[in-house]
Tab-separated table of C-alpha atoms in Angstrom:
chain	number	residue	atom	x	y	z
A	1	MET	CA	132.318	142.509	100.933
A	2	ARG	CA	131.181	140.838	104.157
A	3	ALA	CA	127.534	141.355	105.084
A	4	THR	CA	126.486	143.951	107.622
A	5	ARG	CA	124.026	142.621	110.192
A	6	ILE	CA	121.216	145.044	110.984
A	7	ILE	CA	118.870	145.111	113.958
A	8	ALA	CA	116.006	147.433	113.028
A	9	ILE	CA	113.591	148.607	115.714
A	10	ARG	CA	110.551	150.816	115.613
A	11	HIS	CA	110.282	153.293	118.481
A	12	GLY	CA	108.196	152.565	121.544
A	13	GLU	CA	104.570	153.580	121.805
A	14	THR	CA	103.379	157.192	121.900
A	15	ALA	CA	100.018	158.663	122.850
A	16	TRP	CA	99.495	159.519	119.186
A	17	ASN	CA	99.968	155.857	118.222
A	18	VAL	CA	97.125	155.024	120.574
A	19	ASP	CA	94.978	157.818	119.117
A	20	THR	CA	95.756	156.763	115.491
A	21	ARG	CA	97.099	160.258	114.909
A	22	LEU	CA	99.740	160.711	112.211
A	23	GLN	CA	103.063	161.893	113.607
A	24	GLY	CA	105.283	162.134	110.543
A	25	HIS	CA	108.073	164.631	111.225
A	26	LEU	CA	106.370	166.075	114.308
A	27	ASP	CA	108.315	165.384	117.496
A	28	VAL	CA	106.116	163.323	119.810
A	29	ALA	CA	107.542	161.783	122.988
A	30	LEU	CA	107.127	158.203	124.181
A	31	ASN	CA	104.270	157.547	126.570
A	32	ALA	CA	104.787	155.487	129.734
A	33	ARG	CA	104.218	152.198	127.919
A	34	GLY	CA	106.600	153.279	125.177
A	35	GLN	CA	109.303	153.990	127.744
A	36	TRP	CA	108.750	150.527	129.221
A	37	GLN	CA	108.932	148.951	125.762
A	38	ALA	CA	112.203	150.768	125.058
A	39	GLN	CA	113.704	149.440	128.286
A	40	ARG	CA	112.582	145.912	127.450
A	41	ALA	CA	114.142	146.149	124.000
A	42	GLY	CA	117.355	147.351	125.609
A	43	GLN	CA	117.374	144.420	127.995
A	44	ALA	CA	116.721	141.981	125.138
A	45	LEU	CA	119.708	143.326	123.195
A	46	ALA	CA	122.034	143.760	126.160
A	47	ASP	CA	124.379	140.949	125.114
A	48	GLU	CA	124.471	141.759	121.387
A	49	ASP	CA	127.768	142.824	119.839
A	50	ILE	CA	126.929	146.267	118.446
A	51	ALA	CA	129.319	148.322	116.347
A	52	ALA	CA	127.080	151.417	116.180
A	53	ILE	CA	123.577	152.647	116.960
A	54	TYR	CA	121.884	154.981	114.500
A	55	SER	CA	118.542	156.611	115.163
A	56	SER	CA	116.051	158.998	113.693
A	57	ASP	CA	116.588	162.355	115.354
A	58	LEU	CA	112.920	162.489	116.415
A	59	SER	CA	112.670	162.016	120.179
A	60	ARG	CA	110.393	158.949	120.184
A	61	ALA	CA	113.028	157.010	118.243
A	62	PHE	CA	116.062	158.633	119.858
A	63	ALA	CA	114.815	157.869	123.383
A	64	THR	CA	114.264	154.245	122.353
A	65	ALA	CA	117.805	154.107	120.972
A	66	GLN	CA	119.197	155.610	124.171
A	67	ALA	CA	117.516	152.871	126.214
A	68	ILE	CA	119.165	150.252	123.987
A	69	ALA	CA	122.533	151.951	124.371
A	70	ALA	CA	122.177	152.132	128.155
A	71	HIS	CA	121.852	148.342	128.469
A	72	ASN	CA	124.660	147.362	126.075
A	73	LYS	CA	128.364	147.268	126.973
A	74	SER	CA	129.765	147.210	123.439
A	75	PRO	CA	132.088	150.170	122.763
A	76	GLY	CA	130.051	151.014	119.667
A	77	ALA	CA	126.859	151.289	121.704
A	78	ARG	CA	128.091	154.108	123.899
A	79	THR	CA	126.855	156.814	121.534
A	80	VAL	CA	123.584	157.097	119.628
A	81	HIS	CA	124.143	158.729	116.248
A	82	PRO	CA	121.156	160.794	115.036
A	83	HIS	CA	120.386	160.468	111.322
A	84	THR	CA	117.644	162.421	109.550
A	85	GLY	CA	117.576	159.758	106.825
A	86	LEU	CA	115.826	157.478	109.337
A	87	ARG	CA	112.936	159.867	109.970
A	88	GLU	CA	109.343	158.815	109.479
A	89	ARG	CA	107.657	159.587	106.172
A	90	GLY	CA	106.801	163.256	105.922
A	91	PHE	CA	103.000	163.538	105.952
A	92	GLY	CA	102.719	167.294	105.442
A	93	ILE	CA	99.200	168.582	106.140
A	94	PHE	CA	98.150	165.156	107.457
A	95	GLU	CA	100.484	165.452	110.446
A	96	GLY	CA	98.672	165.834	113.754
A	97	GLN	CA	95.397	164.538	112.298
A	98	THR	CA	93.658	161.257	113.130
A	99	TYR	CA	92.959	158.731	110.384
A	100	ALA	CA	89.237	159.437	110.769
A	101	GLN	CA	89.658	163.196	110.458
A	102	ILE	CA	91.824	162.825	107.358
A	103	SER	CA	89.109	160.794	105.651
A	104	ILE	CA	86.581	163.552	106.422
A	105	ASP	CA	88.704	166.594	105.551
A	106	TRP	CA	90.553	165.185	102.538
A	107	PRO	CA	88.500	162.254	101.167
A	108	GLU	CA	90.254	161.974	97.784
A	109	GLU	CA	93.737	162.375	99.292
A	110	SER	CA	92.798	159.856	101.977
A	111	ARG	CA	91.737	157.350	99.324
A	112	ARG	CA	95.053	157.659	97.473
A	113	TRP	CA	96.981	157.357	100.740
A	114	ARG	CA	95.022	154.288	101.842
A	115	GLN	CA	95.458	152.632	98.438
A	116	ARG	CA	99.252	153.163	98.655
A	117	ASP	CA	99.475	155.297	95.529
A	118	PRO	CA	103.281	155.429	95.099
A	119	HIS	CA	103.153	158.919	93.574
A	120	PHE	CA	100.801	160.551	96.080
A	121	ALA	CA	102.124	162.960	98.695
A	122	PRO	CA	100.018	164.954	101.145
A	123	GLN	CA	100.693	168.652	100.627
A	124	GLY	CA	104.152	169.302	102.061
A	125	GLY	CA	104.884	165.579	102.507
A	126	GLU	CA	106.652	162.682	100.785
A	127	THR	CA	105.483	160.074	98.299
A	128	LEU	CA	106.026	156.404	99.080
A	129	THR	CA	108.526	156.340	96.221
A	130	GLN	CA	110.523	159.165	97.810
A	131	LEU	CA	110.420	157.421	101.187
A	132	ARG	CA	111.651	154.145	99.705
A	133	GLU	CA	114.509	155.888	97.893
A	134	ARG	CA	115.512	157.766	101.052
A	135	ILE	CA	115.555	154.631	103.177
A	136	ALA	CA	117.430	152.601	100.537
A	137	HIS	CA	120.079	155.311	100.264
A	138	THR	CA	120.406	155.635	104.050
A	139	VAL	CA	120.753	151.880	104.589
A	140	ASP	CA	123.260	151.577	101.744
A	141	THR	CA	125.340	154.386	103.256
A	142	LEU	CA	125.303	153.019	106.806
A	143	GLY	CA	125.627	149.374	105.814
A	144	ALA	CA	128.715	150.077	103.711
A	145	GLN	CA	130.433	151.618	106.735
A	146	HIS	CA	130.207	148.420	108.813
A	147	PRO	CA	131.114	145.315	106.748
A	148	GLY	CA	131.206	142.223	108.936
A	149	GLU	CA	129.736	144.134	111.881
A	150	GLN	CA	126.325	144.535	113.468
A	151	ILE	CA	124.506	147.859	113.735
A	152	VAL	CA	121.215	148.976	115.227
A	153	LEU	CA	118.783	151.248	113.378
A	154	VAL	CA	115.971	152.791	115.426
A	155	ALA	CA	113.257	154.475	113.414
A	156	HIS	CA	109.532	154.472	112.643
A	157	GLY	CA	106.716	152.349	111.259
A	158	GLY	CA	107.023	153.718	107.744
A	159	VAL	CA	110.749	153.077	107.780
A	160	MET	CA	110.263	149.501	109.002
A	161	ASP	CA	107.725	148.945	106.241
A	162	ALA	CA	110.185	150.235	103.627
A	163	LEU	CA	112.949	147.985	104.985
A	164	TYR	CA	110.709	144.906	104.835
A	165	ARG	CA	109.669	145.659	101.266
A	166	LEU	CA	113.259	146.264	100.182
A	167	ALA	CA	114.423	143.019	101.793
A	168	THR	CA	111.593	140.926	100.317
A	169	ARG	CA	111.524	142.729	96.949
A	170	GLN	CA	107.856	143.627	97.369
A	171	ASP	CA	106.230	146.450	95.450
A	172	ILE	CA	105.288	149.683	97.164
A	173	GLU	CA	101.636	149.097	96.276
A	174	ALA	CA	101.453	145.565	97.724
A	175	PRO	CA	99.092	145.251	100.717
A	176	ARG	CA	100.935	144.874	104.003
A	177	THR	CA	100.649	141.440	105.636
A	178	TRP	CA	103.445	141.863	108.214
A	179	ASP	CA	103.484	143.554	111.619
A	180	LEU	CA	105.153	146.856	112.457
A	181	GLY	CA	104.975	146.600	116.228
A	182	ASN	CA	106.359	149.174	118.619
A	183	ALA	CA	109.772	148.066	119.931
A	184	ALA	CA	109.684	144.818	117.930
A	185	ILE	CA	113.114	143.431	116.988
A	186	ASN	CA	113.707	142.926	113.261
A	187	ARG	CA	116.882	141.463	111.740
A	188	LEU	CA	118.302	141.901	108.251
A	189	LEU	CA	121.552	141.467	106.335
A	190	TRP	CA	122.957	144.153	104.050
A	191	THR	CA	125.410	143.700	101.171
A	192	PRO	CA	125.988	145.913	98.115
A	193	ASP	CA	123.383	143.723	96.388
A	194	GLY	CA	120.716	144.856	98.839
A	195	LEU	CA	118.898	143.682	101.949
A	196	THR	CA	117.956	140.156	103.005
A	197	LEU	CA	115.374	139.360	105.664
A	198	VAL	CA	116.610	137.252	108.594
A	199	GLY	CA	113.827	137.625	111.164
A	200	TRP	CA	110.866	139.938	111.668
A	201	GLY	CA	108.545	141.141	114.394
A	202	ASP	CA	110.168	139.491	117.422
A	203	VAL	CA	108.189	140.682	120.463
A	204	ARG	CA	109.056	137.903	122.895
A	205	HIS	CA	110.759	140.438	125.157
A	206	LEU	CA	107.411	142.239	125.447
A	207	ASP	CA	105.110	139.201	125.630
A	208	GLU	CA	107.084	137.496	128.382
A	209	ALA	CA	107.099	140.609	130.516
A	210	THR	CA	103.332	140.949	130.146
A	211	LEU	CA	102.813	137.345	131.244
A	212	ASP	CA	105.103	137.853	134.215
A	213	GLU	CA	103.108	140.869	135.360
A	214	THR	CA	99.812	139.030	134.939
A	215	SER	CA	100.963	136.092	137.039
A	216	ALA	CA	102.647	138.176	139.734
């Protein structure tokens, strides 16, 4: 089977990102900077040949995907397909709380979360193992539908982290040494044997715009 090329993008910034407040499955909209980031990502991908765009159904990701679709002329980019398999990790009772508040209200649970215990789930949420399995299944399903084509996946920080670990064969517990920037462009290849990393954390479309504004 021919490889499926994947462009994976985390949603643009939200006010809760700035506040270090866990969003999880809560539906939080992009802030003004996040909307700008989404437009810049769309401009950066305007000339890409895209067979389909899939997005988490949460609005911060879906709005980012819509901005990408609006700038691309490929027939496959005309519609954004919502997919619940691309949602952020479910954080249960942690959702809506800041990192600092979690450490105060649930110190033992916070410790297990911070140490990336693969079997820990906040009450009502997902374990890292469950998240990894969900993302692997979703990518396998979508990748198999587009052999030899390129697709865009727009999702969340936890999803990007799972994709990187799957592509580099890193354990769930391994400390993260890679960026998960808002609206960064990440590239992978999918085959039935799994994911391969092509490029990660490309933010040139954001850096250049910042420099242009500074020098204007």
